[in-house]
Amino acid sequence: MSEAYERVKLARDSRRPTGLDYIRQIFHDFLELHGDRRYGDDPAVVGGVAWLKDLPVTVIALEKGHTARERSHRNFGMPQPEGYRKALRLMKQAEKFGRPVVCFVDTSGAYCGIGAEERGQGQAIAENLLELSTLCVPVISILIGEGGSGGALALALADRVWMLQNAVYSVISPEGCASILWRDAEQAEAAAECLKLTAEDAKSLGVVERILSERDLGKKEFYDRLRGLLWEELRELSGDMDLVQHRYERFRRLGSSAVMGENV
């Protein structure tokens, strides 16, 4: 098995910590908030207000669950439109009260069922991207497992994007890519190599700023280390007077010849 596809398997492992695990271990006094005030509540998106040490934050996670029952309840981490609208409502609320936003991303992609499309899945993702580009508070997004297509990007248009060592980030799943290019999902391993979806690939292309070691993954030492990194980064970003402009410039640089040339 290729190294890239091995990372995909690791990213999908049901034993990996999920978004709720990170919230419970890193933050304290978490108060979950529900609903998008339009249609309903999406359990695939968990969000609310919490404390990061002495810093009040809004925290949002795409949640897969661990057991078969949890995964079914969470729709296997594939958000519906109301999930993205809930996330956006919480981000706008964070902006109103001056709270930084921390997102944990783990999804194979947005849910593509008929109901989701009828309720405006594409529009919900587009609205998140538009609003995130002008959000006036610091945003950090961490890819903790799968980062699939626009479903992940809707919570990852951030000032800082971090990625766990064995997480993946891609415009499409290897199986989906193989089905389109070769009409054979069995070619997923070859597709994974072509997609440049590993953390090292994303770092070399400027898509993420930091790769987080999975040493002690799921243990207290791991969460303590991540808590410290988040606190330091958010304090630094909070002092940036040109936050929105720098976020704009960050994403405009992606794919430019200058960035590509640095890493070839």
PDB file of C-alpha atoms in Angstrom:
ATOM      1  CA  MET A   1       0.000   0.000   0.000  1.00  0.00           C
ATOM      2  CA  SER A   2       1.311   3.446  -0.898  1.00  0.00           C
ATOM      3  CA  GLU A   3       2.210   5.836   1.888  1.00  0.00           C
ATOM      4  CA  ALA A   4      -0.473   8.321   0.813  1.00  0.00           C
ATOM      5  CA  TYR A   5      -3.248   5.727   0.933  1.00  0.00           C
ATOM      6  CA  GLU A   6      -1.929   4.436   4.237  1.00  0.00           C
ATOM      7  CA  ARG A   7      -2.460   7.976   5.598  1.00  0.00           C
ATOM      8  CA  VAL A   8      -6.021   7.889   4.275  1.00  0.00           C
ATOM      9  CA  LYS A   9      -6.658   4.664   6.182  1.00  0.00           C
ATOM     10  CA  LEU A  10      -5.181   6.143   9.356  1.00  0.00           C
ATOM     11  CA  ALA A  11      -7.241   9.322   8.984  1.00  0.00           C
ATOM     12  CA  ARG A  12     -10.418   7.231   8.753  1.00  0.00           C
ATOM     13  CA  ASP A  13      -9.637   4.988  11.712  1.00  0.00           C
ATOM     14  CA  SER A  14     -12.610   5.009  14.098  1.00  0.00           C
ATOM     15  CA  ARG A  15     -10.205   4.899  17.056  1.00  0.00           C
ATOM     16  CA  ARG A  16      -8.786   8.338  16.294  1.00  0.00           C
ATOM     17  CA  PRO A  17      -9.894  11.128  18.642  1.00  0.00           C
ATOM     18  CA  THR A  18     -12.912  12.943  17.244  1.00  0.00           C
ATOM     19  CA  GLY A  19     -13.829  16.618  17.493  1.00  0.00           C
ATOM     20  CA  LEU A  20     -15.714  16.122  20.759  1.00  0.00           C
ATOM     21  CA  ASP A  21     -12.671  14.409  22.288  1.00  0.00           C
ATOM     22  CA  TYR A  22     -10.582  17.498  21.521  1.00  0.00           C
ATOM     23  CA  ILE A  23     -13.219  19.840  22.917  1.00  0.00           C
ATOM     24  CA  ARG A  24     -13.555  17.882  26.167  1.00  0.00           C
ATOM     25  CA  GLN A  25      -9.814  17.531  26.726  1.00  0.00           C
ATOM     26  CA  ILE A  26      -8.500  20.953  25.646  1.00  0.00           C
ATOM     27  CA  PHE A  27     -11.235  23.369  26.764  1.00  0.00           C
ATOM     28  CA  HIS A  28     -13.240  23.759  29.936  1.00  0.00           C
ATOM     29  CA  ASP A  29     -16.777  24.882  30.749  1.00  0.00           C
ATOM     30  CA  PHE A  30     -17.948  24.050  27.227  1.00  0.00           C
ATOM     31  CA  LEU A  31     -21.558  25.084  26.599  1.00  0.00           C
ATOM     32  CA  GLU A  32     -22.962  23.491  23.462  1.00  0.00           C
ATOM     33  CA  LEU A  33     -25.339  25.572  21.370  1.00  0.00           C
ATOM     34  CA  HIS A  34     -27.804  24.079  18.913  1.00  0.00           C
ATOM     35  CA  GLY A  35     -29.703  24.893  15.748  1.00  0.00           C
ATOM     36  CA  ASP A  36     -29.386  27.167  12.738  1.00  0.00           C
ATOM     37  CA  ARG A  37     -32.581  29.164  13.444  1.00  0.00           C
ATOM     38  CA  ARG A  38     -33.857  28.198  10.004  1.00  0.00           C
ATOM     39  CA  TYR A  39     -34.506  24.473   9.855  1.00  0.00           C
ATOM     40  CA  GLY A  40     -33.034  22.344  12.624  1.00  0.00           C
ATOM     41  CA  ASP A  41     -29.988  21.034  14.435  1.00  0.00           C
ATOM     42  CA  ASP A  42     -27.308  18.949  12.738  1.00  0.00           C
ATOM     43  CA  PRO A  43     -25.490  16.533  15.090  1.00  0.00           C
ATOM     44  CA  ALA A  44     -22.595  16.237  12.610  1.00  0.00           C
ATOM     45  CA  VAL A  45     -21.581  19.771  13.677  1.00  0.00           C
ATOM     46  CA  VAL A  46     -20.921  20.430  17.357  1.00  0.00           C
ATOM     47  CA  GLY A  47     -20.307  23.970  18.532  1.00  0.00           C
ATOM     48  CA  GLY A  48     -20.552  26.351  21.429  1.00  0.00           C
ATOM     49  CA  VAL A  49     -18.702  28.573  23.862  1.00  0.00           C
ATOM     50  CA  ALA A  50     -15.798  27.454  26.039  1.00  0.00           C
ATOM     51  CA  TRP A  51     -12.673  28.609  27.834  1.00  0.00           C
ATOM     52  CA  LEU A  52      -9.144  27.993  26.584  1.00  0.00           C
ATOM     53  CA  LYS A  53      -7.177  28.584  29.767  1.00  0.00           C
ATOM     54  CA  ASP A  54      -8.211  32.200  30.541  1.00  0.00           C
ATOM     55  CA  LEU A  55      -9.431  32.961  27.016  1.00  0.00           C
ATOM     56  CA  PRO A  56     -13.129  32.735  26.040  1.00  0.00           C
ATOM     57  CA  VAL A  57     -13.498  31.116  22.608  1.00  0.00           C
ATOM     58  CA  THR A  58     -16.084  29.735  20.234  1.00  0.00           C
ATOM     59  CA  VAL A  59     -15.243  26.154  19.327  1.00  0.00           C
ATOM     60  CA  ILE A  60     -16.772  24.181  16.444  1.00  0.00           C
ATOM     61  CA  ALA A  61     -16.115  20.577  15.425  1.00  0.00           C
ATOM     62  CA  LEU A  62     -17.210  18.251  12.661  1.00  0.00           C
ATOM     63  CA  GLU A  63     -18.029  15.132  14.649  1.00  0.00           C
ATOM     64  CA  LYS A  64     -17.993  11.546  13.342  1.00  0.00           C
ATOM     65  CA  GLY A  65     -18.430   9.560  16.545  1.00  0.00           C
ATOM     66  CA  HIS A  66     -16.691   6.312  17.472  1.00  0.00           C
ATOM     67  CA  THR A  67     -19.264   3.516  17.687  1.00  0.00           C
ATOM     68  CA  ALA A  68     -21.614   2.425  14.913  1.00  0.00           C
ATOM     69  CA  ARG A  69     -24.558   4.018  16.731  1.00  0.00           C
ATOM     70  CA  GLU A  70     -22.699   7.309  17.260  1.00  0.00           C
ATOM     71  CA  ARG A  71     -21.566   7.407  13.648  1.00  0.00           C
ATOM     72  CA  SER A  72     -25.068   6.840  12.378  1.00  0.00           C
ATOM     73  CA  HIS A  73     -26.408   9.593  14.658  1.00  0.00           C
ATOM     74  CA  ARG A  74     -23.709  11.996  13.451  1.00  0.00           C
ATOM     75  CA  ASN A  75     -24.271  11.037   9.792  1.00  0.00           C
ATOM     76  CA  PHE A  76     -20.654   9.821   9.724  1.00  0.00           C
ATOM     77  CA  GLY A  77     -19.424  13.398  10.065  1.00  0.00           C
ATOM     78  CA  MET A  78     -21.068  14.579   6.831  1.00  0.00           C
ATOM     79  CA  PRO A  79     -22.848  17.873   7.603  1.00  0.00           C
ATOM     80  CA  GLN A  80     -26.214  18.933   6.272  1.00  0.00           C
ATOM     81  CA  PRO A  81     -26.833  22.576   5.246  1.00  0.00           C
ATOM     82  CA  GLU A  82     -28.195  23.383   8.699  1.00  0.00           C
ATOM     83  CA  GLY A  83     -24.898  22.216  10.189  1.00  0.00           C
ATOM     84  CA  TYR A  84     -22.940  24.757   8.180  1.00  0.00           C
ATOM     85  CA  ARG A  85     -25.508  27.447   8.969  1.00  0.00           C
ATOM     86  CA  LYS A  86     -25.217  26.604  12.667  1.00  0.00           C
ATOM     87  CA  ALA A  87     -21.444  26.917  12.440  1.00  0.00           C
ATOM     88  CA  LEU A  88     -21.759  30.257  10.666  1.00  0.00           C
ATOM     89  CA  ARG A  89     -24.256  31.524  13.248  1.00  0.00           C
ATOM     90  CA  LEU A  90     -21.785  30.673  16.013  1.00  0.00           C
ATOM     91  CA  MET A  91     -18.911  32.379  14.174  1.00  0.00           C
ATOM     92  CA  LYS A  92     -20.917  35.559  13.671  1.00  0.00           C
ATOM     93  CA  GLN A  93     -21.877  35.446  17.343  1.00  0.00           C
ATOM     94  CA  ALA A  94     -18.181  35.084  18.205  1.00  0.00           C
ATOM     95  CA  GLU A  95     -17.425  38.159  16.104  1.00  0.00           C
ATOM     96  CA  LYS A  96     -20.136  40.128  17.919  1.00  0.00           C
ATOM     97  CA  PHE A  97     -18.592  39.355  21.309  1.00  0.00           C
ATOM     98  CA  GLY A  98     -14.931  39.429  20.222  1.00  0.00           C
ATOM     99  CA  ARG A  99     -14.220  35.736  20.791  1.00  0.00           C
ATOM    100  CA  PRO A 100     -11.633  33.843  18.687  1.00  0.00           C
ATOM    101  CA  VAL A 101     -12.867  30.770  16.816  1.00  0.00           C
ATOM    102  CA  VAL A 102     -11.286  27.304  16.858  1.00  0.00           C
ATOM    103  CA  CYS A 103     -12.502  24.649  14.391  1.00  0.00           C
ATOM    104  CA  PHE A 104     -11.757  20.925  14.328  1.00  0.00           C
ATOM    105  CA  VAL A 105     -12.286  19.452  10.878  1.00  0.00           C
ATOM    106  CA  ASP A 106     -12.906  15.763  10.213  1.00  0.00           C
ATOM    107  CA  THR A 107     -15.249  14.906   7.359  1.00  0.00           C
ATOM    108  CA  SER A 108     -15.202  12.940   4.147  1.00  0.00           C
ATOM    109  CA  GLY A 109     -17.300  15.766   2.699  1.00  0.00           C
ATOM    110  CA  ALA A 110     -20.630  17.537   2.952  1.00  0.00           C
ATOM    111  CA  TYR A 111     -23.670  15.259   2.769  1.00  0.00           C
ATOM    112  CA  CYS A 112     -24.885  15.034  -0.827  1.00  0.00           C
ATOM    113  CA  GLY A 113     -28.353  13.580  -0.318  1.00  0.00           C
ATOM    114  CA  ILE A 114     -31.445  14.927  -2.068  1.00  0.00           C
ATOM    115  CA  GLY A 115     -32.747  16.628   1.074  1.00  0.00           C
ATOM    116  CA  ALA A 116     -29.456  18.439   1.632  1.00  0.00           C
ATOM    117  CA  GLU A 117     -29.453  19.679  -1.938  1.00  0.00           C
ATOM    118  CA  GLU A 118     -33.068  20.811  -1.664  1.00  0.00           C
ATOM    119  CA  ARG A 119     -32.214  22.818   1.452  1.00  0.00           C
ATOM    120  CA  GLY A 120     -29.274  24.566  -0.228  1.00  0.00           C
ATOM    121  CA  GLN A 121     -26.101  22.611   0.555  1.00  0.00           C
ATOM    122  CA  GLY A 122     -23.973  24.428  -1.999  1.00  0.00           C
ATOM    123  CA  GLN A 123     -25.255  27.825  -0.937  1.00  0.00           C
ATOM    124  CA  ALA A 124     -24.617  27.059   2.742  1.00  0.00           C
ATOM    125  CA  ILE A 125     -20.977  26.205   2.012  1.00  0.00           C
ATOM    126  CA  ALA A 126     -20.559  29.263  -0.223  1.00  0.00           C
ATOM    127  CA  GLU A 127     -22.006  31.549   2.464  1.00  0.00           C
ATOM    128  CA  ASN A 128     -19.552  30.149   5.013  1.00  0.00           C
ATOM    129  CA  LEU A 129     -16.623  30.835   2.697  1.00  0.00           C
ATOM    130  CA  LEU A 130     -17.817  34.367   2.015  1.00  0.00           C
ATOM    131  CA  GLU A 131     -18.451  35.235   5.649  1.00  0.00           C
ATOM    132  CA  LEU A 132     -15.260  33.609   6.927  1.00  0.00           C
ATOM    133  CA  SER A 133     -13.223  35.714   4.522  1.00  0.00           C
ATOM    134  CA  THR A 134     -14.343  38.873   6.355  1.00  0.00           C
ATOM    135  CA  LEU A 135     -14.721  37.610   9.938  1.00  0.00           C
ATOM    136  CA  CYS A 136     -13.043  40.136  12.230  1.00  0.00           C
ATOM    137  CA  VAL A 137     -11.854  37.716  14.921  1.00  0.00           C
ATOM    138  CA  PRO A 138      -8.977  35.194  14.783  1.00  0.00           C
ATOM    139  CA  VAL A 139      -9.829  31.794  13.333  1.00  0.00           C
ATOM    140  CA  ILE A 140      -7.724  28.635  13.670  1.00  0.00           C
ATOM    141  CA  SER A 141      -8.775  25.417  11.943  1.00  0.00           C
ATOM    142  CA  ILE A 142      -7.195  22.047  12.662  1.00  0.00           C
ATOM    143  CA  LEU A 143      -7.564  19.039  10.355  1.00  0.00           C
ATOM    144  CA  ILE A 144      -7.709  16.098  12.754  1.00  0.00           C
ATOM    145  CA  GLY A 145      -8.710  13.313  10.334  1.00  0.00           C
ATOM    146  CA  GLU A 146     -10.255  13.602   6.903  1.00  0.00           C
ATOM    147  CA  GLY A 147     -10.481  16.966   5.186  1.00  0.00           C
ATOM    148  CA  GLY A 148     -12.801  16.310   2.308  1.00  0.00           C
ATOM    149  CA  SER A 149     -13.556  18.897  -0.375  1.00  0.00           C
ATOM    150  CA  GLY A 150     -15.782  21.934   0.241  1.00  0.00           C
ATOM    151  CA  GLY A 151     -17.306  20.175   3.216  1.00  0.00           C
ATOM    152  CA  ALA A 152     -14.017  20.675   5.052  1.00  0.00           C
ATOM    153  CA  LEU A 153     -13.092  24.009   3.484  1.00  0.00           C
ATOM    154  CA  ALA A 154     -16.330  25.556   4.804  1.00  0.00           C
ATOM    155  CA  LEU A 155     -14.712  25.500   8.262  1.00  0.00           C
ATOM    156  CA  ALA A 156     -11.104  25.924   7.163  1.00  0.00           C
ATOM    157  CA  LEU A 157     -10.910  29.356   5.585  1.00  0.00           C
ATOM    158  CA  ALA A 158      -8.900  30.476   8.584  1.00  0.00           C
ATOM    159  CA  ASP A 159      -5.979  32.653   9.634  1.00  0.00           C
ATOM    160  CA  ARG A 160      -4.044  29.526  10.562  1.00  0.00           C
ATOM    161  CA  VAL A 161      -4.675  26.021   9.269  1.00  0.00           C
ATOM    162  CA  TRP A 162      -2.953  23.184  11.101  1.00  0.00           C
ATOM    163  CA  MET A 163      -2.965  19.518  10.248  1.00  0.00           C
ATOM    164  CA  LEU A 164      -2.265  16.372  12.215  1.00  0.00           C
ATOM    165  CA  GLN A 165       0.562  14.228  10.935  1.00  0.00           C
ATOM    166  CA  ASN A 166      -1.736  11.473   9.646  1.00  0.00           C
ATOM    167  CA  ALA A 167      -4.663  13.641   8.556  1.00  0.00           C
ATOM    168  CA  VAL A 168      -5.481  14.134   4.875  1.00  0.00           C
ATOM    169  CA  TYR A 169      -6.801  17.146   2.936  1.00  0.00           C
ATOM    170  CA  SER A 170      -8.121  16.785  -0.580  1.00  0.00           C
ATOM    171  CA  VAL A 171     -10.634  18.085  -3.104  1.00  0.00           C
ATOM    172  CA  ILE A 172     -12.094  14.557  -3.433  1.00  0.00           C
ATOM    173  CA  SER A 173     -11.675  11.128  -1.880  1.00  0.00           C
ATOM    174  CA  PRO A 174      -9.203   8.768  -3.589  1.00  0.00           C
ATOM    175  CA  GLU A 175     -12.076   6.403  -4.392  1.00  0.00           C
ATOM    176  CA  GLY A 176     -14.117   9.199  -5.960  1.00  0.00           C
ATOM    177  CA  CYS A 177     -11.140  10.434  -7.938  1.00  0.00           C
ATOM    178  CA  ALA A 178     -10.355   6.944  -9.221  1.00  0.00           C
ATOM    179  CA  SER A 179     -13.984   6.427 -10.231  1.00  0.00           C
ATOM    180  CA  ILE A 180     -13.926   9.630 -12.286  1.00  0.00           C
ATOM    181  CA  LEU A 181     -10.479   9.291 -13.873  1.00  0.00           C
ATOM    182  CA  TRP A 182     -10.311   5.550 -14.461  1.00  0.00           C
ATOM    183  CA  ARG A 183     -13.891   4.446 -13.794  1.00  0.00           C
ATOM    184  CA  ASP A 184     -12.482   2.057 -11.247  1.00  0.00           C
ATOM    185  CA  ALA A 185     -12.597   2.753  -7.512  1.00  0.00           C
ATOM    186  CA  GLU A 186     -10.026  -0.005  -7.032  1.00  0.00           C
ATOM    187  CA  GLN A 187      -7.432   2.483  -8.331  1.00  0.00           C
ATOM    188  CA  ALA A 188      -7.850   4.563  -5.154  1.00  0.00           C
ATOM    189  CA  GLU A 189      -4.267   3.892  -4.063  1.00  0.00           C
ATOM    190  CA  ALA A 190      -2.862   5.421  -7.252  1.00  0.00           C
ATOM    191  CA  ALA A 191      -5.297   8.327  -6.991  1.00  0.00           C
ATOM    192  CA  ALA A 192      -4.157   9.051  -3.429  1.00  0.00           C
ATOM    193  CA  GLU A 193      -0.596   9.505  -4.663  1.00  0.00           C
ATOM    194  CA  CYS A 194      -1.726  11.922  -7.372  1.00  0.00           C
ATOM    195  CA  LEU A 195      -3.928  14.024  -5.085  1.00  0.00           C
ATOM    196  CA  LYS A 196      -1.045  15.236  -2.871  1.00  0.00           C
ATOM    197  CA  LEU A 197      -3.282  14.906   0.185  1.00  0.00           C
ATOM    198  CA  THR A 198      -0.802  14.266   2.994  1.00  0.00           C
ATOM    199  CA  ALA A 199       0.168  16.784   5.658  1.00  0.00           C
ATOM    200  CA  GLU A 200       3.635  17.128   4.158  1.00  0.00           C
ATOM    201  CA  ASP A 201       2.136  17.851   0.728  1.00  0.00           C
ATOM    202  CA  ALA A 202      -0.203  20.479   2.170  1.00  0.00           C
ATOM    203  CA  LYS A 203       2.639  22.121   4.087  1.00  0.00           C
ATOM    204  CA  SER A 204       4.914  22.246   1.023  1.00  0.00           C
ATOM    205  CA  LEU A 205       2.133  23.888  -1.004  1.00  0.00           C
ATOM    206  CA  GLY A 206       1.406  26.496   1.669  1.00  0.00           C
ATOM    207  CA  VAL A 207      -2.070  25.103   2.376  1.00  0.00           C
ATOM    208  CA  VAL A 208      -1.279  24.565   6.076  1.00  0.00           C
ATOM    209  CA  GLU A 209       1.142  26.345   8.382  1.00  0.00           C
ATOM    210  CA  ARG A 210       1.867  23.635  10.911  1.00  0.00           C
ATOM    211  CA  ILE A 211       1.996  19.831  11.034  1.00  0.00           C
ATOM    212  CA  LEU A 212       1.129  18.498  14.478  1.00  0.00           C
ATOM    213  CA  SER A 213       3.019  15.422  15.630  1.00  0.00           C
ATOM    214  CA  GLU A 214       0.812  12.514  16.666  1.00  0.00           C
ATOM    215  CA  ARG A 215       3.201  11.512  19.385  1.00  0.00           C
ATOM    216  CA  ASP A 216       1.039  10.578  22.403  1.00  0.00           C
ATOM    217  CA  LEU A 217      -2.126  11.039  20.301  1.00  0.00           C
ATOM    218  CA  GLY A 218      -5.166  10.882  22.558  1.00  0.00           C
ATOM    219  CA  LYS A 219      -3.123  11.157  25.757  1.00  0.00           C
ATOM    220  CA  LYS A 220      -3.046  14.014  28.245  1.00  0.00           C
ATOM    221  CA  GLU A 221       0.404  15.116  27.062  1.00  0.00           C
ATOM    222  CA  PHE A 222      -0.889  15.498  23.504  1.00  0.00           C
ATOM    223  CA  TYR A 223      -3.865  17.643  24.519  1.00  0.00           C
ATOM    224  CA  ASP A 224      -1.753  19.732  26.890  1.00  0.00           C
ATOM    225  CA  ARG A 225       0.710  20.475  24.097  1.00  0.00           C
ATOM    226  CA  LEU A 226      -2.052  21.434  21.683  1.00  0.00           C
ATOM    227  CA  ARG A 227      -3.760  23.611  24.280  1.00  0.00           C
ATOM    228  CA  GLY A 228      -0.563  25.575  24.766  1.00  0.00           C
ATOM    229  CA  LEU A 229      -0.019  26.016  21.029  1.00  0.00           C
ATOM    230  CA  LEU A 230      -3.580  27.233  20.499  1.00  0.00           C
ATOM    231  CA  TRP A 231      -3.410  29.695  23.381  1.00  0.00           C
ATOM    232  CA  GLU A 232      -0.128  31.201  22.166  1.00  0.00           C
ATOM    233  CA  GLU A 233      -1.292  31.467  18.541  1.00  0.00           C
ATOM    234  CA  LEU A 234      -4.639  33.051  19.423  1.00  0.00           C
ATOM    235  CA  ARG A 235      -2.987  35.607  21.663  1.00  0.00           C
ATOM    236  CA  GLU A 236      -0.640  36.536  18.823  1.00  0.00           C
ATOM    237  CA  LEU A 237      -3.444  36.737  16.241  1.00  0.00           C
ATOM    238  CA  SER A 238      -5.565  38.872  18.572  1.00  0.00           C
ATOM    239  CA  GLY A 239      -2.942  41.602  18.299  1.00  0.00           C
ATOM    240  CA  ASP A 240      -3.042  41.648  14.481  1.00  0.00           C
ATOM    241  CA  MET A 241      -4.661  44.922  13.408  1.00  0.00           C
ATOM    242  CA  ASP A 242      -4.845  43.777   9.756  1.00  0.00           C
ATOM    243  CA  LEU A 243      -6.259  40.331  10.412  1.00  0.00           C
ATOM    244  CA  VAL A 244      -8.786  40.231   7.556  1.00  0.00           C
ATOM    245  CA  GLN A 245      -6.288  41.576   5.020  1.00  0.00           C
ATOM    246  CA  HIS A 246      -3.672  39.024   6.051  1.00  0.00           C
ATOM    247  CA  ARG A 247      -6.248  36.230   5.791  1.00  0.00           C
ATOM    248  CA  TYR A 248      -7.156  37.442   2.301  1.00  0.00           C
ATOM    249  CA  GLU A 249      -3.501  37.522   1.271  1.00  0.00           C
ATOM    250  CA  ARG A 250      -2.932  34.052   2.714  1.00  0.00           C
ATOM    251  CA  PHE A 251      -5.487  32.459   0.432  1.00  0.00           C
ATOM    252  CA  ARG A 252      -4.614  34.580  -2.598  1.00  0.00           C
ATOM    253  CA  ARG A 253      -1.083  33.183  -2.406  1.00  0.00           C
ATOM    254  CA  LEU A 254      -2.248  29.582  -2.745  1.00  0.00           C
ATOM    255  CA  GLY A 255      -1.375  28.149  -6.138  1.00  0.00           C
ATOM    256  CA  SER A 256       0.733  31.144  -7.141  1.00  0.00           C
ATOM    257  CA  SER A 257       3.989  30.559  -9.004  1.00  0.00           C
ATOM    258  CA  ALA A 258       5.883  32.119  -6.093  1.00  0.00           C
ATOM    259  CA  VAL A 259       4.516  29.607  -3.595  1.00  0.00           C
ATOM    260  CA  MET A 260       4.922  26.669  -5.963  1.00  0.00           C
ATOM    261  CA  GLY A 261       8.468  27.705  -6.806  1.00  0.00           C
ATOM    262  CA  GLU A 262       9.486  27.781  -3.168  1.00  0.00           C
ATOM    263  CA  ASN A 263       8.570  24.142  -2.653  1.00  0.00           C
ATOM    264  CA  VAL A 264       9.450  22.446  -5.925  1.00  0.00           C
TER     265      VAL A 264
END
